[in-house]
XYZ file of N, CA, C and O in Angstrom:
576
model
N 62.902 21.245 107.830
C 62.110 22.433 108.059
C 60.644 22.117 107.744
O 60.319 21.558 106.712
N 59.791 22.506 108.630
C 58.358 22.312 108.434
C 57.882 23.248 107.325
O 58.387 24.368 107.172
N 56.901 22.798 106.549
C 56.440 23.591 105.401
C 55.957 24.986 105.804
O 56.034 25.922 105.023
N 55.459 25.156 107.018
C 54.979 26.473 107.442
C 56.118 27.436 107.761
O 55.880 28.633 107.931
N 57.340 26.928 107.851
C 58.501 27.773 108.126
C 59.205 28.227 106.847
O 60.170 28.989 106.915
N 58.745 27.772 105.699
C 59.399 28.123 104.432
C 59.146 29.588 104.076
O 58.080 30.131 104.342
N 60.153 30.192 103.453
C 60.027 31.577 102.988
C 58.815 31.748 102.086
O 58.120 32.763 102.160
N 58.575 30.768 101.224
C 57.462 30.874 100.281
C 56.127 31.094 100.991
O 55.289 31.869 100.509
N 55.927 30.452 102.113
C 54.679 30.596 102.860
C 54.540 32.026 103.371
O 53.486 32.657 103.241
N 55.620 32.562 103.917
C 55.580 33.917 104.478
C 55.461 34.977 103.384
O 54.745 35.961 103.550
N 56.153 34.755 102.272
C 56.064 35.696 101.158
C 54.646 35.717 100.606
O 54.077 36.781 100.346
N 54.056 34.551 100.420
C 52.693 34.461 99.887
C 51.691 35.114 100.833
O 50.796 35.846 100.400
N 51.833 34.875 102.116
C 50.921 35.481 103.089
C 51.049 37.002 103.062
O 50.040 37.714 103.051
N 52.270 37.502 103.036
C 52.487 38.945 102.993
C 51.904 39.535 101.710
O 51.241 40.581 101.739
N 52.118 38.858 100.585
C 51.609 39.338 99.310
C 50.078 39.353 99.310
O 49.455 40.330 98.906
N 49.466 38.292 99.790
C 48.007 38.186 99.803
C 47.383 39.285 100.669
O 46.448 39.973 100.246
N 47.930 39.480 101.847
C 47.351 40.443 102.782
C 47.614 41.882 102.327
O 46.722 42.731 102.384
N 48.818 42.166 101.849
C 49.121 43.533 101.411
C 48.363 43.883 100.137
O 47.920 45.020 99.974
N 48.186 42.924 99.232
C 47.416 43.199 98.014
C 45.948 43.459 98.351
O 45.312 44.324 97.742
N 45.409 42.719 99.314
C 44.024 42.956 99.729
C 43.889 44.350 100.342
O 42.901 45.064 100.084
N 44.874 44.762 101.111
C 44.855 46.105 101.708
C 44.966 47.169 100.621
O 44.281 48.195 100.670
N 45.810 46.927 99.612
C 45.950 47.880 98.502
C 44.646 47.947 97.711
O 44.203 49.031 97.321
N 44.036 46.795 97.470
C 42.760 46.747 96.743
C 41.714 47.592 97.466
O 40.997 48.388 96.843
N 41.641 47.428 98.781
C 40.669 48.199 99.571
C 40.991 49.695 99.515
O 40.079 50.523 99.405
N 42.264 50.046 99.561
C 42.651 51.456 99.555
C 42.267 52.134 98.246
O 41.644 53.201 98.248
N 42.605 51.531 97.121
C 42.348 52.198 95.836
C 40.876 52.148 95.435
O 40.441 52.938 94.600
N 40.113 51.253 96.038
C 38.665 51.219 95.782
C 38.019 52.543 96.173
O 36.978 52.909 95.645
N 38.662 53.264 97.113
C 38.125 54.556 97.546
C 38.029 55.549 96.395
O 37.213 56.466 96.438
N 38.880 55.380 95.363
C 38.820 56.272 94.200
C 38.238 55.554 92.988
O 38.306 56.063 91.864
N 37.671 54.371 93.200
C 36.923 53.685 92.158
C 37.737 52.902 91.148
O 37.261 52.676 90.038
N 38.954 52.504 91.523
C 39.755 51.673 90.628
C 40.216 50.425 91.367
O 40.083 50.333 92.582
N 40.746 49.483 90.610
C 41.290 48.258 91.195
C 42.795 48.406 91.363
O 43.421 49.309 90.792
N 43.378 47.500 92.120
C 44.833 47.504 92.299
C 45.537 47.292 90.957
O 46.570 47.911 90.688
N 44.973 46.454 90.101
C 45.567 46.226 88.779
C 45.522 47.504 87.942
O 46.491 47.842 87.248
N 44.410 48.222 88.011
C 44.302 49.480 87.280
C 45.275 50.508 87.840
O 45.913 51.251 87.084
N 45.428 50.546 89.151
C 46.390 51.464 89.766
C 47.795 51.123 89.312
O 48.592 52.018 89.016
N 48.107 49.834 89.222
C 49.424 49.417 88.748
C 49.681 49.871 87.320
O 50.773 50.360 86.994
N 48.669 49.741 86.472
C 48.811 50.190 85.085
C 49.000 51.698 85.022
O 49.861 52.196 84.288
N 48.218 52.432 85.793
C 48.364 53.884 85.812
C 49.732 54.296 86.350
O 50.321 55.270 85.874
N 50.253 53.547 87.319
C 51.580 53.854 87.860
C 52.651 53.714 86.782
O 53.517 54.580 86.630
N 52.580 52.630 86.015
C 53.556 52.440 84.936
C 53.374 53.528 83.883
O 54.348 54.103 83.388
N 52.128 53.842 83.536
C 51.866 54.896 82.551
C 52.355 56.260 83.023
O 52.788 57.077 82.209
N 52.302 56.494 84.329
C 52.749 57.797 84.834
C 54.231 58.014 84.560
O 54.658 59.143 84.360
N 54.995 56.941 84.542
C 56.438 57.033 84.276
C 56.790 56.758 82.821
O 57.931 56.985 82.425
N 55.844 56.230 82.045
C 56.120 55.817 80.666
C 54.992 56.209 79.721
O 54.369 55.349 79.101
N 54.719 57.519 79.586
C 53.637 57.904 78.668
C 53.968 57.471 77.247
O 55.106 57.578 76.809
N 52.971 56.921 76.581
C 53.161 56.478 75.204
C 53.581 55.026 75.075
O 53.763 54.527 73.968
N 53.692 54.327 76.185
C 54.048 52.902 76.165
C 52.962 52.136 75.408
O 51.818 52.573 75.345
N 53.317 50.995 74.834
C 52.295 50.197 74.151
C 51.760 49.112 75.093
O 52.342 48.840 76.141
N 50.653 48.519 74.704
C 49.973 47.548 75.571
C 50.822 46.318 75.844
O 50.803 45.787 76.958
N 51.580 45.860 74.845
C 52.403 44.661 75.048
C 53.465 44.913 76.108
O 53.688 44.074 76.996
N 54.104 46.073 76.048
C 55.143 46.388 77.039
C 54.520 46.610 78.412
O 55.069 46.197 79.433
N 53.384 47.236 78.452
C 52.685 47.444 79.718
C 52.319 46.101 80.344
O 52.512 45.890 81.541
N 51.842 45.170 79.531
C 51.511 43.826 80.025
C 52.758 43.141 80.580
O 52.708 42.516 81.644
N 53.882 43.241 79.876
C 55.128 42.632 80.361
C 55.540 43.204 81.712
O 55.909 42.476 82.623
N 55.467 44.515 81.825
C 55.896 45.161 83.074
C 55.004 44.805 84.250
O 55.458 44.829 85.395
N 53.756 44.490 83.980
C 52.823 44.131 85.049
C 52.625 42.625 85.185
O 51.827 42.172 85.999
N 53.351 41.869 84.367
C 53.296 40.401 84.419
C 51.882 39.866 84.227
O 51.415 39.011 84.980
N 51.197 40.414 83.211
C 49.879 39.902 82.855
C 49.884 39.570 81.370
O 50.764 39.993 80.630
N 48.882 38.846 80.937
C 48.787 38.494 79.525
C 48.335 39.709 78.716
O 47.684 40.621 79.265
N 48.646 39.717 77.425
C 48.148 40.809 76.580
C 46.616 40.906 76.600
O 46.066 42.009 76.580
N 45.940 39.766 76.669
C 44.476 39.778 76.717
C 43.975 40.465 77.988
O 43.032 41.263 77.937
N 44.605 40.142 79.110
C 44.230 40.782 80.373
C 44.469 42.281 80.295
O 43.636 43.084 80.732
N 45.617 42.666 79.727
C 45.939 44.087 79.622
C 44.938 44.807 78.725
O 44.486 45.906 79.048
N 44.566 44.214 77.599
C 43.595 44.862 76.712
C 42.252 45.058 77.402
O 41.607 46.098 77.234
N 41.845 44.081 78.187
C 40.601 44.204 78.938
C 40.704 45.330 79.972
O 39.801 46.170 80.097
N 41.810 45.360 80.698
C 42.030 46.387 81.708
C 42.061 47.773 81.057
O 41.429 48.716 81.539
N 42.771 47.898 79.938
C 42.845 49.181 79.237
C 41.486 49.607 78.701
O 41.153 50.800 78.715
N 40.694 48.641 78.234
C 39.353 48.959 77.763
C 38.510 49.588 78.860
O 37.784 50.564 78.626
N 38.618 49.034 80.079
C 37.863 49.591 81.201
C 38.368 50.988 81.561
O 37.571 51.891 81.830
N 39.697 51.163 81.566
C 40.256 52.488 81.871
C 39.873 53.514 80.800
O 39.546 54.655 81.116
N 39.895 53.084 79.544
C 39.560 53.984 78.450
C 38.078 54.367 78.491
O 37.721 55.537 78.290
N 37.216 53.400 78.786
C 35.779 53.691 78.830
C 35.433 54.670 79.949
O 34.438 55.382 79.867
N 36.272 54.734 80.958
C 36.061 55.681 82.061
C 36.793 57.001 81.830
O 36.767 57.881 82.687
N 37.474 57.107 80.689
C 38.166 58.347 80.363
C 39.469 58.549 81.103
O 39.955 59.679 81.214
N 40.072 57.457 81.597
C 41.311 57.579 82.367
C 42.560 57.412 81.513
O 43.644 57.866 81.901
N 42.422 56.742 80.368
C 43.538 56.601 79.436
C 43.026 56.830 78.023
O 41.829 56.718 77.752
N 43.967 57.147 77.140
C 43.637 57.239 75.717
C 44.627 56.372 74.959
O 45.782 56.205 75.385
N 44.142 55.813 73.865
C 44.995 55.014 72.988
C 44.980 55.666 71.613
O 43.906 55.876 71.047
N 46.175 56.004 71.122
C 46.284 56.659 69.823
C 47.394 56.004 69.009
O 48.378 55.508 69.583
N 47.255 56.022 67.672
C 48.323 55.458 66.831
C 49.622 56.246 66.995
O 49.602 57.468 67.159
N 50.737 55.525 66.970
C 52.058 56.159 67.011
C 52.189 57.068 65.794
O 51.764 56.693 64.693
N 52.765 58.277 65.939
C 52.819 59.214 64.811
C 53.640 58.715 63.616
O 53.365 59.081 62.477
N 54.615 57.849 63.851
C 55.448 57.335 62.761
C 55.079 55.901 62.415
O 54.901 55.556 61.256
N 54.960 55.073 63.421
C 54.632 53.660 63.238
C 53.145 53.475 63.548
O 52.778 53.110 64.659
N 52.317 53.733 62.578
C 50.873 53.751 62.765
C 50.255 52.481 63.298
O 49.170 52.512 63.857
N 50.946 51.348 63.140
C 50.383 50.103 63.655
C 50.582 49.976 65.167
O 49.902 49.174 65.807
N 51.512 50.741 65.724
C 51.709 50.753 67.173
C 50.721 51.720 67.809
O 50.485 52.813 67.288
N 50.158 51.302 68.925
C 49.199 52.148 69.638
C 49.861 52.625 70.930
O 50.324 51.826 71.740
N 49.900 53.940 71.083
C 50.459 54.529 72.299
C 49.350 54.716 73.329
O 48.223 55.055 72.983
N 49.714 54.498 74.578
C 48.752 54.641 75.673
C 49.238 55.767 76.575
O 50.409 55.807 76.955
N 48.327 56.645 76.900
C 48.651 57.757 77.791
C 47.506 57.960 78.779
O 46.341 57.725 78.451
N 47.859 58.425 79.958
C 46.835 58.819 80.910
C 46.216 60.127 80.433
O 46.920 60.999 79.927
N 44.926 60.244 80.611
C 44.255 61.512 80.353
C 44.449 62.402 81.581
O 44.980 61.962 82.619
N 43.987 63.619 81.471
C 44.054 64.520 82.629
C 43.279 63.919 83.804
O 43.748 63.932 84.939
N 42.106 63.384 83.504
C 41.297 62.741 84.570
C 42.022 61.521 85.118
O 42.006 61.270 86.322
N 42.680 60.757 84.244
C 43.452 59.604 84.699
C 44.575 60.007 85.635
O 44.830 59.345 86.643
N 45.244 61.111 85.323
C 46.321 61.606 86.185
C 45.773 62.026 87.549
O 46.413 61.793 88.582
N 44.583 62.620 87.552
C 43.961 63.014 88.825
C 43.626 61.789 89.669
O 43.911 61.749 90.870
N 43.008 60.793 89.036
C 42.643 59.569 89.760
C 43.902 58.858 90.245
O 43.957 58.383 91.383
N 44.921 58.802 89.382
C 46.169 58.163 89.796
C 46.779 58.885 90.987
O 47.243 58.240 91.936
N 46.792 60.213 90.979
C 47.369 60.970 92.103
C 46.635 60.652 93.404
O 47.268 60.465 94.452
N 45.310 60.578 93.326
C 44.518 60.236 94.517
C 44.835 58.816 94.987
O 45.034 58.577 96.183
N 44.862 57.879 94.047
C 45.148 56.484 94.392
C 46.568 56.339 94.924
O 46.810 55.609 95.901
N 47.509 57.027 94.304
C 48.899 56.934 94.729
C 49.075 57.461 96.150
O 49.841 56.905 96.935
N 48.345 58.519 96.498
C 48.402 59.034 97.868
C 47.876 57.988 98.857
O 48.440 57.812 99.943
N 46.820 57.287 98.475
C 46.277 56.230 99.340
C 47.262 55.074 99.477
O 47.435 54.516 100.567
N 47.916 54.710 98.376
C 48.905 53.635 98.417
C 50.115 54.067 99.251
O 50.670 53.270 100.023
N 50.514 55.320 99.137
C 51.632 55.824 99.944
C 51.283 55.772 101.431
O 52.128 55.415 102.264
N 50.041 56.103 101.762
C 49.598 56.026 103.161
C 49.624 54.582 103.653
O 50.064 54.306 104.777
N 49.176 53.652 102.810
C 49.237 52.230 103.161
C 50.685 51.789 103.345
O 51.016 51.084 104.293
N 51.550 52.208 102.441
C 52.962 51.846 102.522
C 53.561 52.323 103.842
O 54.307 51.594 104.507
N 53.223 53.553 104.240
C 53.716 54.095 105.511
C 53.182 53.275 106.683
O 53.919 53.003 107.652
N 51.914 52.870 106.590
C 51.331 52.044 107.653
C 52.034 50.698 107.762
O 52.302 50.196 108.855
N 52.390 50.116 106.613
C 53.094 48.833 106.622
C 54.469 48.955 107.260
O 54.979 47.992 107.836
N 55.063 50.123 107.161
C 56.408 50.339 107.702
C 56.398 50.834 109.147
O 57.469 51.055 109.721
N 55.209 50.999 109.740
C 55.141 51.470 111.130
C 55.948 50.548 112.028
O 55.876 49.320 111.923
N 56.730 51.152 112.905
C 57.547 50.376 113.832
C 58.884 49.957 113.252
O 59.711 49.387 113.963
N 59.091 50.201 111.962
C 60.382 49.899 111.340
C 61.175 51.194 111.218
O 60.617 52.240 110.887
N 62.455 51.112 111.466
C 63.305 52.269 111.237
C 63.537 52.391 109.729
O 63.323 51.427 108.981
N 63.981 53.550 109.267
C 64.327 53.656 107.852
C 65.363 52.604 107.424
O 65.260 52.052 106.325
N 66.302 52.317 108.303
C 67.310 51.292 107.980
C 66.668 49.914 107.854
O 67.007 49.142 106.949
N 65.727 49.600 108.732
C 65.040 48.307 108.645
C 64.204 48.216 107.374
O 64.162 47.165 106.730
N 63.532 49.306 107.003
C 62.764 49.317 105.754
C 63.681 49.065 104.567
O 63.328 48.315 103.649
N 64.852 49.676 104.580
C 65.824 49.469 103.503
C 66.289 48.016 103.476
O 66.450 47.425 102.400
N 66.476 47.420 104.641
C 66.890 46.012 104.715
C 65.799 45.116 104.143
O 66.089 44.179 103.384
N 64.537 45.386 104.487
C 63.424 44.586 103.954
C 63.411 44.668 102.433
O 63.297 43.650 101.741
N 63.517 45.893 101.884
C 63.532 46.047 100.428
C 64.706 45.295 99.804
O 64.548 44.617 98.777
N 65.869 45.387 100.431
C 67.050 44.696 99.909
C 66.860 43.176 99.954
O 67.164 42.481 98.979
N 66.370 42.673 101.056
C 66.169 41.227 101.173
C 65.153 40.728 100.155
O 65.354 39.691 99.516
N 64.063 41.460 99.988
C 63.057 41.052 99.002
C 63.624 41.108 97.583
O 63.348 40.225 96.769
N 64.422 42.125 97.288
C 65.047 42.218 95.960
C 65.987 41.038 95.730
O 66.033 40.478 94.623
N 66.707 40.631 96.747
C 67.598 39.468 96.601
C 66.794 38.191 96.401
O 67.175 37.329 95.601
N 65.680 38.054 97.096
C 64.823 36.877 96.915
C 64.285 36.842 95.487
O 64.253 35.789 94.846
N 63.867 37.996 94.966
C 63.376 38.072 93.584
C 64.478 37.651 92.616
O 64.247 36.851 91.698
N 65.676 38.184 92.808
C 66.795 37.798 91.919
C 67.048 36.294 91.997
O 67.274 35.644 90.978
N 67.013 35.732 93.196
C 67.222 34.285 93.358
C 66.131 33.499 92.622
O 66.421 32.478 91.990
N 64.909 33.977 92.701
C 63.802 33.271 92.052
C 63.917 33.366 90.537
O 63.539 32.434 89.820
N 64.459 34.475 90.033
C 64.594 34.672 88.592
C 65.789 33.937 88.006
O 65.848 33.697 86.801
N 66.731 33.567 88.845
C 67.927 32.877 88.393
C 67.609 31.393 88.188
O 67.117 30.740 89.114
N 67.854 30.868 86.988
C 67.571 29.444 86.761
C 68.415 28.569 87.704
O 69.575 28.885 87.979
N 67.817 27.502 88.192
C 68.570 26.615 89.089
C 69.716 25.932 88.322
O 69.608 25.665 87.125
N 70.787 25.704 89.036
C 71.922 25.001 88.423
C 71.696 23.505 88.564
O 71.080 23.027 89.506
N 72.189 22.792 87.589
C 71.977 21.340 87.561
C 72.792 20.615 88.596
O 73.687 21.006 89.190
């Protein structure tokens, strides 16, 4: 098989192009794709700590702290000590953060719909299933 026919090439191209499209979409509300990703996780997990947020987004703790600092300085998130475990810092979206996230999420949903144009719902489900299987295969250690 020629190297250009490998799944890795097609996956990387799709990831690069779709991430650039997502970056352009969320820029309309003044955030980055990484910030939108953090807000998305926070929307489902209020009070999560920075270490767990970094794990879920596959970034380093240093990267996450920098990203959170930018979000906090813009008033989109707040960081407060855990009420019982004071050394843990909980992160929550502010009201303004929830508004920005809702706007960004609508733009991402519109992009997602555009990416699925011409696909039936069944085909979209197949794409998601195939990608999930590829992810599982990549996460599974190779056998000797």
